[in-house]
XYZ file of C-alpha atoms in Angstrom:
108
model
C 117.085 99.721 51.974
C 115.868 96.133 52.399
C 115.933 94.843 55.957
C 117.482 91.454 56.770
C 114.091 89.845 57.557
C 112.966 90.336 53.950
C 116.028 88.549 52.601
C 115.844 85.746 55.172
C 112.263 85.350 56.372
C 111.577 84.147 59.902
C 108.581 82.126 58.754
C 108.165 80.150 55.519
C 106.165 82.068 52.922
C 105.609 81.536 49.211
C 103.932 83.867 46.750
C 101.843 81.859 44.302
C 100.294 82.575 40.930
C 97.624 79.959 40.284
C 95.171 80.088 37.391
C 95.981 83.759 36.826
C 95.312 84.733 40.456
C 97.839 85.533 43.140
C 97.943 84.235 46.686
C 100.167 83.669 49.687
C 101.009 80.216 51.038
C 102.595 80.358 54.487
C 103.241 78.551 57.757
C 103.446 79.844 61.302
C 106.037 77.186 62.199
C 109.564 78.583 61.887
C 111.041 75.060 62.238
C 109.835 74.328 58.721
C 112.695 76.519 57.464
C 115.504 74.950 59.440
C 114.621 71.489 60.720
C 114.065 68.699 58.180
C 112.021 66.623 60.651
C 109.402 69.363 60.744
C 108.608 68.502 57.118
C 106.911 65.200 58.038
C 103.410 66.518 58.804
C 102.798 70.251 58.964
C 100.174 72.917 58.381
C 100.079 75.590 55.706
C 97.695 78.480 55.262
C 96.628 79.891 51.908
C 95.167 83.352 51.466
C 94.319 84.882 48.117
C 92.307 88.020 48.932
C 89.264 87.129 46.832
C 86.087 88.932 47.874
C 84.165 85.678 48.177
C 86.989 84.145 50.288
C 87.557 86.322 53.352
C 89.510 83.794 55.418
C 92.547 81.661 54.741
C 92.387 77.941 54.006
C 94.095 75.687 56.554
C 95.873 72.750 54.901
C 97.633 69.738 56.406
C 100.551 68.394 54.362
C 101.883 64.867 54.927
C 105.134 64.255 53.064
C 105.508 60.621 54.124
C 102.153 59.273 53.049
C 101.847 56.622 50.376
C 100.241 57.560 47.080
C 98.248 54.306 46.916
C 96.626 55.059 50.291
C 95.521 58.476 49.082
C 94.099 57.076 45.838
C 92.043 54.446 47.666
C 90.835 56.875 50.298
C 89.859 59.794 48.050
C 88.757 58.091 44.851
C 87.283 54.642 45.502
C 85.589 54.509 42.094
C 88.920 54.946 40.286
C 87.564 57.624 37.939
C 90.773 59.696 37.919
C 89.979 62.742 40.042
C 91.788 65.967 39.097
C 93.767 67.710 41.807
C 93.364 71.409 42.707
C 96.079 73.752 41.418
C 97.173 74.638 44.940
C 97.879 70.974 45.747
C 99.938 70.641 42.595
C 101.911 73.778 43.537
C 102.617 72.319 46.992
C 103.821 69.102 45.352
C 106.456 71.042 43.384
C 108.209 71.520 46.740
C 107.185 68.226 48.416
C 106.762 65.611 45.688
C 104.232 62.903 46.502
C 102.812 64.692 49.533
C 99.145 64.358 50.400
C 97.226 67.520 51.150
C 94.182 67.597 53.409
C 91.885 70.621 53.149
C 90.528 69.947 56.673
C 86.866 70.183 55.730
C 87.227 73.213 53.449
C 86.037 72.773 49.873
C 89.097 73.117 47.565
C 88.753 76.447 45.760
C 91.943 76.518 43.689
């Protein structure tokens, strides 16, 4: 018997398979499920259970940023920096969003 909360989660959660490893991407903000304005700037957590990574990564997603601002800010030399797999997975849901790792070194 599957309870109703498993069919309709109270908090947004996504199971991810990135580079052959599994992880959980989630938010503690329930408004992200039901209120479109909550999708402007919000926080996501990513946990993958790796032994060398004991805590979750805290990410800030901005869906209304401009791609040219991100390019100038993050890659001033214009060398064509590759994006982490987790950022690309987030952009499958929010195309064009910028993702800030908040001081954490991107590990996926």
